[in-house]
PDB file of C-alpha atoms in Angstrom:
ATOM      1  CA  UNK A   1       0.000   0.000   0.000  1.00 38.00           C
ATOM      2  CA  UNK A   2       1.358   3.418  -0.936  1.00 37.00           C
ATOM      3  CA  UNK A   3       1.661   6.065   1.804  1.00 36.00           C
ATOM      4  CA  UNK A   4      -0.563   9.120   1.649  1.00 40.00           C
ATOM      5  CA  UNK A   5       0.922  12.428   0.523  1.00 43.00           C
ATOM      6  CA  UNK A   6       0.773  13.699   4.117  1.00 43.00           C
ATOM      7  CA  UNK A   7       2.516  10.625   5.494  1.00 39.00           C
ATOM      8  CA  UNK A   8       5.200  10.613   2.825  1.00 39.00           C
ATOM      9  CA  UNK A   9       6.127  14.240   3.425  1.00 41.00           C
ATOM     10  CA  UNK A  10       5.750  14.480   7.210  1.00 40.00           C
ATOM     11  CA  UNK A  11       9.311  13.450   7.992  1.00 41.00           C
ATOM     12  CA  UNK A  12      10.886  16.146   5.819  1.00 50.00           C
ATOM     13  CA  UNK A  13       8.431  19.068   6.038  1.00 52.00           C
ATOM     14  CA  UNK A  14       9.043  21.732   8.694  1.00 62.00           C
ATOM     15  CA  UNK A  15       6.180  22.772  10.949  1.00 70.00           C
ATOM     16  CA  UNK A  16       4.682  26.045   9.749  1.00 79.00           C
ATOM     17  CA  UNK A  17       2.243  26.669  12.579  1.00 95.00           C
ATOM     18  CA  UNK A  18      -1.493  26.632  13.130  1.00 98.00           C
ATOM     19  CA  UNK A  19      -3.924  27.441  10.342  1.00 98.00           C
ATOM     20  CA  UNK A  20      -7.639  28.241  10.224  1.00 98.00           C
ATOM     21  CA  UNK A  21      -9.359  27.701   6.883  1.00 98.00           C
ATOM     22  CA  UNK A  22     -12.115  30.129   5.960  1.00 98.00           C
ATOM     23  CA  UNK A  23     -14.408  28.126   3.700  1.00 95.00           C
ATOM     24  CA  UNK A  24     -15.372  24.471   3.848  1.00 92.00           C
ATOM     25  CA  UNK A  25     -16.166  23.511   0.260  1.00 94.00           C
ATOM     26  CA  UNK A  26     -14.265  21.606  -2.402  1.00 95.00           C
ATOM     27  CA  UNK A  27     -11.552  24.222  -2.846  1.00 97.00           C
ATOM     28  CA  UNK A  28     -11.006  24.254   0.915  1.00 97.00           C
ATOM     29  CA  UNK A  29     -10.504  20.480   0.834  1.00 97.00           C
ATOM     30  CA  UNK A  30      -7.713  20.898  -1.730  1.00 98.00           C
ATOM     31  CA  UNK A  31      -6.137  23.677   0.327  1.00 98.00           C
ATOM     32  CA  UNK A  32      -6.382  21.570   3.485  1.00 98.00           C
ATOM     33  CA  UNK A  33      -4.399  18.718   1.967  1.00 98.00           C
ATOM     34  CA  UNK A  34      -1.790  21.061   0.498  1.00 98.00           C
ATOM     35  CA  UNK A  35      -1.483  22.942   3.789  1.00 98.00           C
ATOM     36  CA  UNK A  36      -0.894  19.764   5.766  1.00 98.00           C
ATOM     37  CA  UNK A  37       1.677  18.594   3.239  1.00 98.00           C
ATOM     38  CA  UNK A  38       3.406  21.966   3.601  1.00 98.00           C
ATOM     39  CA  UNK A  39       3.612  21.571   7.388  1.00 98.00           C
ATOM     40  CA  UNK A  40       0.601  23.475   8.698  1.00 98.00           C
ATOM     41  CA  UNK A  41      -1.609  22.138  11.484  1.00 97.00           C
ATOM     42  CA  UNK A  42      -5.259  22.897  10.721  1.00 97.00           C
ATOM     43  CA  UNK A  43      -6.931  23.940  13.968  1.00 97.00           C
ATOM     44  CA  UNK A  44     -10.290  25.080  12.633  1.00 96.00           C
ATOM     45  CA  UNK A  45     -12.493  25.542   9.606  1.00 97.00           C
ATOM     46  CA  UNK A  46     -15.053  28.323   9.308  1.00 96.00           C
ATOM     47  CA  UNK A  47     -17.854  28.558   6.794  1.00 92.00           C
ATOM     48  CA  UNK A  48     -21.540  29.288   6.470  1.00 89.00           C
ATOM     49  CA  UNK A  49     -22.162  25.525   6.474  1.00 88.00           C
ATOM     50  CA  UNK A  50     -20.304  22.771   8.290  1.00 88.00           C
ATOM     51  CA  UNK A  51     -17.927  20.834   6.017  1.00 88.00           C
ATOM     52  CA  UNK A  52     -18.323  17.082   5.460  1.00 87.00           C
ATOM     53  CA  UNK A  53     -17.130  15.139   8.519  1.00 86.00           C
ATOM     54  CA  UNK A  54     -14.775  12.922   6.514  1.00 89.00           C
ATOM     55  CA  UNK A  55     -11.253  13.613   5.231  1.00 88.00           C
ATOM     56  CA  UNK A  56      -9.655  16.104   5.028  1.00 94.00           C
ATOM     57  CA  UNK A  57     -11.815  17.797   7.681  1.00 93.00           C
ATOM     58  CA  UNK A  58     -12.280  14.821  10.015  1.00 93.00           C
ATOM     59  CA  UNK A  59     -11.533  15.907  13.571  1.00 93.00           C
ATOM     60  CA  UNK A  60     -11.128  19.584  12.655  1.00 95.00           C
ATOM     61  CA  UNK A  61     -13.394  21.879  14.710  1.00 94.00           C
ATOM     62  CA  UNK A  62     -16.025  23.786  12.767  1.00 95.00           C
ATOM     63  CA  UNK A  63     -16.071  27.344  14.076  1.00 96.00           C
ATOM     64  CA  UNK A  64     -19.200  28.597  12.321  1.00 95.00           C
ATOM     65  CA  UNK A  65     -19.745  31.436   9.880  1.00 95.00           C
ATOM     66  CA  UNK A  66     -16.730  33.789   9.562  1.00 95.00           C
ATOM     67  CA  UNK A  67     -19.134  36.556   8.540  1.00 94.00           C
ATOM     68  CA  UNK A  68     -21.211  35.963  11.657  1.00 92.00           C
ATOM     69  CA  UNK A  69     -20.833  34.462  15.103  1.00 88.00           C
ATOM     70  CA  UNK A  70     -17.473  32.795  14.387  1.00 92.00           C
ATOM     71  CA  UNK A  71     -15.629  36.067  13.827  1.00 94.00           C
ATOM     72  CA  UNK A  72     -14.788  36.504  17.526  1.00 94.00           C
ATOM     73  CA  UNK A  73     -13.395  32.966  17.799  1.00 95.00           C
ATOM     74  CA  UNK A  74     -11.343  33.511  14.650  1.00 97.00           C
ATOM     75  CA  UNK A  75      -9.925  36.772  15.983  1.00 96.00           C
ATOM     76  CA  UNK A  76      -8.987  35.032  19.250  1.00 96.00           C
ATOM     77  CA  UNK A  77      -7.134  32.305  17.357  1.00 97.00           C
ATOM     78  CA  UNK A  78      -5.251  34.942  15.367  1.00 97.00           C
ATOM     79  CA  UNK A  79      -4.303  36.759  18.576  1.00 96.00           C
ATOM     80  CA  UNK A  80      -3.013  33.402  19.825  1.00 96.00           C
ATOM     81  CA  UNK A  81      -0.696  33.061  16.834  1.00 97.00           C
ATOM     82  CA  UNK A  82      -2.786  31.146  14.304  1.00 98.00           C
ATOM     83  CA  UNK A  83      -2.925  32.218  10.677  1.00 98.00           C
ATOM     84  CA  UNK A  84      -5.888  32.267   8.308  1.00 99.00           C
ATOM     85  CA  UNK A  85      -6.343  31.208   4.709  1.00 99.00           C
ATOM     86  CA  UNK A  86      -9.299  32.281   2.567  1.00 99.00           C
ATOM     87  CA  UNK A  87     -10.104  28.931   0.941  1.00 98.00           C
ATOM     88  CA  UNK A  88     -13.042  29.963  -1.244  1.00 97.00           C
ATOM     89  CA  UNK A  89     -13.273  30.152  -5.008  1.00 96.00           C
ATOM     90  CA  UNK A  90     -15.333  33.360  -5.009  1.00 97.00           C
ATOM     91  CA  UNK A  91     -13.007  36.354  -5.335  1.00 98.00           C
ATOM     92  CA  UNK A  92     -15.466  38.712  -3.649  1.00 98.00           C
ATOM     93  CA  UNK A  93     -15.652  36.423  -0.622  1.00 97.00           C
ATOM     94  CA  UNK A  94     -11.871  36.188  -0.328  1.00 98.00           C
ATOM     95  CA  UNK A  95     -11.604  39.958  -0.629  1.00 98.00           C
ATOM     96  CA  UNK A  96     -14.222  40.466   2.082  1.00 97.00           C
ATOM     97  CA  UNK A  97     -12.453  38.130   4.495  1.00 98.00           C
ATOM     98  CA  UNK A  98      -9.072  39.778   3.972  1.00 98.00           C
ATOM     99  CA  UNK A  99     -10.676  43.172   4.611  1.00 98.00           C
ATOM    100  CA  UNK A 100     -12.443  41.805   7.704  1.00 96.00           C
ATOM    101  CA  UNK A 101      -9.480  40.147   9.422  1.00 97.00           C
ATOM    102  CA  UNK A 102      -6.540  42.070   7.939  1.00 97.00           C
ATOM    103  CA  UNK A 103      -3.934  41.039   5.408  1.00 97.00           C
ATOM    104  CA  UNK A 104      -1.318  40.294   8.088  1.00 97.00           C
ATOM    105  CA  UNK A 105      -3.489  37.486   9.469  1.00 98.00           C
ATOM    106  CA  UNK A 106      -3.330  35.455   6.250  1.00 99.00           C
ATOM    107  CA  UNK A 107      -0.833  32.734   5.390  1.00 98.00           C
ATOM    108  CA  UNK A 108       0.266  31.712   1.923  1.00 99.00           C
ATOM    109  CA  UNK A 109      -0.119  27.996   1.177  1.00 99.00           C
ATOM    110  CA  UNK A 110       2.232  26.470  -1.390  1.00 99.00           C
ATOM    111  CA  UNK A 111       1.760  22.794  -2.207  1.00 99.00           C
ATOM    112  CA  UNK A 112       5.129  20.984  -1.995  1.00 98.00           C
ATOM    113  CA  UNK A 113       4.678  19.665  -5.543  1.00 99.00           C
ATOM    114  CA  UNK A 114       4.455  23.179  -7.009  1.00 99.00           C
ATOM    115  CA  UNK A 115       7.387  24.846  -8.773  1.00 99.00           C
ATOM    116  CA  UNK A 116       7.968  28.419  -7.598  1.00 99.00           C
ATOM    117  CA  UNK A 117      10.863  30.451  -8.963  1.00 99.00           C
ATOM    118  CA  UNK A 118      13.129  32.053  -6.351  1.00 98.00           C
ATOM    119  CA  UNK A 119      12.606  35.357  -8.173  1.00 99.00           C
ATOM    120  CA  UNK A 120       8.806  35.112  -8.040  1.00 99.00           C
ATOM    121  CA  UNK A 121       6.867  37.197  -5.526  1.00 99.00           C
ATOM    122  CA  UNK A 122       4.036  35.482  -3.667  1.00 99.00           C
ATOM    123  CA  UNK A 123       1.852  37.737  -1.523  1.00 98.00           C
ATOM    124  CA  UNK A 124       0.007  37.010   1.728  1.00 98.00           C
ATOM    125  CA  UNK A 125      -2.827  34.509   1.574  1.00 98.00           C
ATOM    126  CA  UNK A 126      -2.125  33.221  -1.932  1.00 99.00           C
ATOM    127  CA  UNK A 127      -2.650  29.553  -2.798  1.00 99.00           C
ATOM    128  CA  UNK A 128      -0.187  27.809  -5.114  1.00 99.00           C
ATOM    129  CA  UNK A 129      -1.777  24.465  -5.892  1.00 99.00           C
ATOM    130  CA  UNK A 130      -0.529  20.953  -6.636  1.00 99.00           C
ATOM    131  CA  UNK A 131       1.749  20.560  -9.674  1.00 99.00           C
ATOM    132  CA  UNK A 132       1.430  24.235 -10.612  1.00 99.00           C
ATOM    133  CA  UNK A 133       4.296  26.482 -11.737  1.00 99.00           C
ATOM    134  CA  UNK A 134       5.081  30.122 -11.005  1.00 99.00           C
ATOM    135  CA  UNK A 135       8.111  31.123 -13.025  1.00 99.00           C
ATOM    136  CA  UNK A 136      10.770  33.828 -13.003  1.00 99.00           C
ATOM    137  CA  UNK A 137       9.830  37.343 -11.871  1.00 99.00           C
ATOM    138  CA  UNK A 138       6.124  36.530 -11.731  1.00 99.00           C
ATOM    139  CA  UNK A 139       3.952  38.054  -9.012  1.00 99.00           C
ATOM    140  CA  UNK A 140       0.962  36.373  -7.381  1.00 99.00           C
ATOM    141  CA  UNK A 141      -1.154  38.801  -5.378  1.00 99.00           C
ATOM    142  CA  UNK A 142      -2.953  38.755  -2.050  1.00 99.00           C
ATOM    143  CA  UNK A 143      -5.328  35.782  -1.657  1.00 99.00           C
ATOM    144  CA  UNK A 144      -4.931  34.910  -5.344  1.00 99.00           C
ATOM    145  CA  UNK A 145      -5.232  31.302  -6.519  1.00 99.00           C
ATOM    146  CA  UNK A 146      -2.907  29.418  -8.860  1.00 99.00           C
ATOM    147  CA  UNK A 147      -4.827  26.173  -9.022  1.00 99.00           C
ATOM    148  CA  UNK A 148      -3.829  22.587  -9.820  1.00 99.00           C
ATOM    149  CA  UNK A 149      -1.441  22.262 -12.805  1.00 99.00           C
ATOM    150  CA  UNK A 150      -1.836  25.934 -13.705  1.00 99.00           C
ATOM    151  CA  UNK A 151       1.170  27.736 -15.212  1.00 99.00           C
ATOM    152  CA  UNK A 152       2.084  31.352 -14.505  1.00 99.00           C
ATOM    153  CA  UNK A 153       4.982  32.119 -16.809  1.00 99.00           C
ATOM    154  CA  UNK A 154       7.806  34.635 -16.441  1.00 99.00           C
ATOM    155  CA  UNK A 155       6.966  38.267 -15.696  1.00 99.00           C
ATOM    156  CA  UNK A 156       3.247  37.664 -15.222  1.00 99.00           C
ATOM    157  CA  UNK A 157       1.205  39.639 -12.704  1.00 99.00           C
ATOM    158  CA  UNK A 158      -1.661  37.768 -11.065  1.00 99.00           C
ATOM    159  CA  UNK A 159      -3.309  40.567  -9.130  1.00 99.00           C
ATOM    160  CA  UNK A 160      -5.020  40.348  -5.738  1.00 99.00           C
ATOM    161  CA  UNK A 161      -7.917  37.859  -5.494  1.00 99.00           C
ATOM    162  CA  UNK A 162      -7.461  36.652  -9.099  1.00 99.00           C
ATOM    163  CA  UNK A 163      -7.767  32.954  -9.979  1.00 99.00           C
ATOM    164  CA  UNK A 164      -5.814  30.877 -12.493  1.00 99.00           C
ATOM    165  CA  UNK A 165      -8.005  27.774 -12.752  1.00 99.00           C
ATOM    166  CA  UNK A 166      -6.794  24.165 -13.064  1.00 99.00           C
ATOM    167  CA  UNK A 167      -4.671  23.581 -16.143  1.00 99.00           C
ATOM    168  CA  UNK A 168      -4.811  27.196 -17.323  1.00 99.00           C
ATOM    169  CA  UNK A 169      -1.690  28.812 -18.790  1.00 99.00           C
ATOM    170  CA  UNK A 170      -0.630  32.442 -18.571  1.00 99.00           C
ATOM    171  CA  UNK A 171       2.167  32.897 -21.106  1.00 99.00           C
ATOM    172  CA  UNK A 172       4.937  35.423 -20.511  1.00 98.00           C
ATOM    173  CA  UNK A 173       4.184  38.923 -19.187  1.00 99.00           C
ATOM    174  CA  UNK A 174       0.429  38.461 -18.885  1.00 99.00           C
ATOM    175  CA  UNK A 175      -1.499  40.644 -16.430  1.00 99.00           C
ATOM    176  CA  UNK A 176      -4.541  39.142 -14.721  1.00 99.00           C
ATOM    177  CA  UNK A 177      -6.482  41.934 -13.048  1.00 99.00           C
ATOM    178  CA  UNK A 178      -7.850  42.056  -9.524  1.00 99.00           C
ATOM    179  CA  UNK A 179     -10.548  39.441  -8.984  1.00 99.00           C
ATOM    180  CA  UNK A 180     -10.317  38.170 -12.570  1.00 99.00           C
ATOM    181  CA  UNK A 181     -10.415  34.475 -13.459  1.00 99.00           C
ATOM    182  CA  UNK A 182      -8.953  32.387 -16.266  1.00 99.00           C
ATOM    183  CA  UNK A 183     -11.022  29.224 -16.638  1.00 99.00           C
ATOM    184  CA  UNK A 184      -9.833  25.633 -16.636  1.00 99.00           C
ATOM    185  CA  UNK A 185      -7.546  24.787 -19.541  1.00 99.00           C
ATOM    186  CA  UNK A 186      -7.635  28.299 -20.995  1.00 99.00           C
ATOM    187  CA  UNK A 187      -4.538  30.005 -22.431  1.00 99.00           C
ATOM    188  CA  UNK A 188      -3.672  33.699 -22.390  1.00 99.00           C
ATOM    189  CA  UNK A 189      -1.016  34.584 -24.971  1.00 99.00           C
ATOM    190  CA  UNK A 190       2.065  36.667 -24.101  1.00 99.00           C
ATOM    191  CA  UNK A 191       1.763  40.312 -23.049  1.00 99.00           C
ATOM    192  CA  UNK A 192      -2.036  40.308 -23.004  1.00 99.00           C
ATOM    193  CA  UNK A 193      -4.093  41.551 -20.066  1.00 99.00           C
ATOM    194  CA  UNK A 194      -7.373  40.525 -18.491  1.00 99.00           C
ATOM    195  CA  UNK A 195      -9.210  43.370 -16.795  1.00 99.00           C
ATOM    196  CA  UNK A 196     -10.369  43.359 -13.193  1.00 99.00           C
ATOM    197  CA  UNK A 197     -13.267  40.993 -12.420  1.00 98.00           C
ATOM    198  CA  UNK A 198     -13.284  39.635 -15.991  1.00 99.00           C
ATOM    199  CA  UNK A 199     -13.538  35.946 -16.868  1.00 99.00           C
ATOM    200  CA  UNK A 200     -11.806  33.996 -19.623  1.00 99.00           C
ATOM    201  CA  UNK A 201     -13.941  30.908 -20.188  1.00 98.00           C
ATOM    202  CA  UNK A 202     -12.733  27.334 -19.850  1.00 99.00           C
ATOM    203  CA  UNK A 203     -10.716  26.167 -22.847  1.00 98.00           C
ATOM    204  CA  UNK A 204     -10.541  29.622 -24.420  1.00 99.00           C
ATOM    205  CA  UNK A 205      -7.441  31.076 -26.083  1.00 99.00           C
ATOM    206  CA  UNK A 206      -7.123  34.801 -25.444  1.00 99.00           C
ATOM    207  CA  UNK A 207      -5.099  36.520 -28.172  1.00 98.00           C
ATOM    208  CA  UNK A 208      -6.082  40.128 -27.427  1.00 98.00           C
ATOM    209  CA  UNK A 209      -6.407  41.989 -24.139  1.00 99.00           C
ATOM    210  CA  UNK A 210      -9.864  42.492 -22.644  1.00 98.00           C
ATOM    211  CA  UNK A 211     -11.181  45.162 -20.305  1.00 98.00           C
ATOM    212  CA  UNK A 212     -12.823  44.990 -16.906  1.00 98.00           C
ATOM    213  CA  UNK A 213     -15.971  43.077 -15.944  1.00 98.00           C
ATOM    214  CA  UNK A 214     -16.458  41.152 -19.193  1.00 98.00           C
ATOM    215  CA  UNK A 215     -16.576  37.477 -20.185  1.00 98.00           C
ATOM    216  CA  UNK A 216     -14.528  36.154 -23.116  1.00 99.00           C
ATOM    217  CA  UNK A 217     -15.054  32.663 -24.543  1.00 98.00           C
ATOM    218  CA  UNK A 218     -13.988  30.587 -27.521  1.00 98.00           C
ATOM    219  CA  UNK A 219     -10.942  30.057 -29.741  1.00 98.00           C
ATOM    220  CA  UNK A 220      -9.880  32.717 -30.334  1.00 98.00           C
ATOM    221  CA  UNK A 221     -11.643  34.241 -27.344  1.00 98.00           C
ATOM    222  CA  UNK A 222     -14.210  36.951 -27.971  1.00 97.00           C
ATOM    223  CA  UNK A 223     -16.087  39.084 -25.470  1.00 98.00           C
ATOM    224  CA  UNK A 224     -19.587  37.692 -25.081  1.00 93.00           C
ATOM    225  CA  UNK A 225     -22.539  40.058 -25.476  1.00 64.00           C
TER     226      UNK A 225
END
């Protein structure tokens, strides 16, 4: 029987401290496994609904709604030295939580299987997912997500709360605006930009920059509507 990822890495991964996950859905489950592999101890999970009682949340206390009654308990844990991670796919939710609890309270989670250039800049609360790559001189902003197998090439800027979905590729010197998302398997060609809060649909190929708050789909991608 093969060991689990957590078991295989536990002997060589330094302890990074206590972590509270804000969000208890599917993305939070991925973050939980990556965080444990990276050496964090998960001491609580907070969300509007209790997460499933099985792995990876088995035995982890549910604190309640971070936008409601759980906020005091979360603040107490932070005062006691715990860090937070906004483990939700919705950019507006992540932004709200960072504003609520303060940027300094948030920990970056980098899966041990990810490739991160030593010249890349990873900001507080970002998630760098399994088998992803963040290459030379790239920047990943506050509470941004570089999801499973995503590629952020050299000189890219993934702004705060943006999301590079599983298998998506940002070629060199791409700018992904605040709260924007590039869908699963999509490609953004070099030196193009995606405006704040815009979405590039799954599987699209973006060959020209797009502005803010629009949706682009297709090959080549065109703004819808």
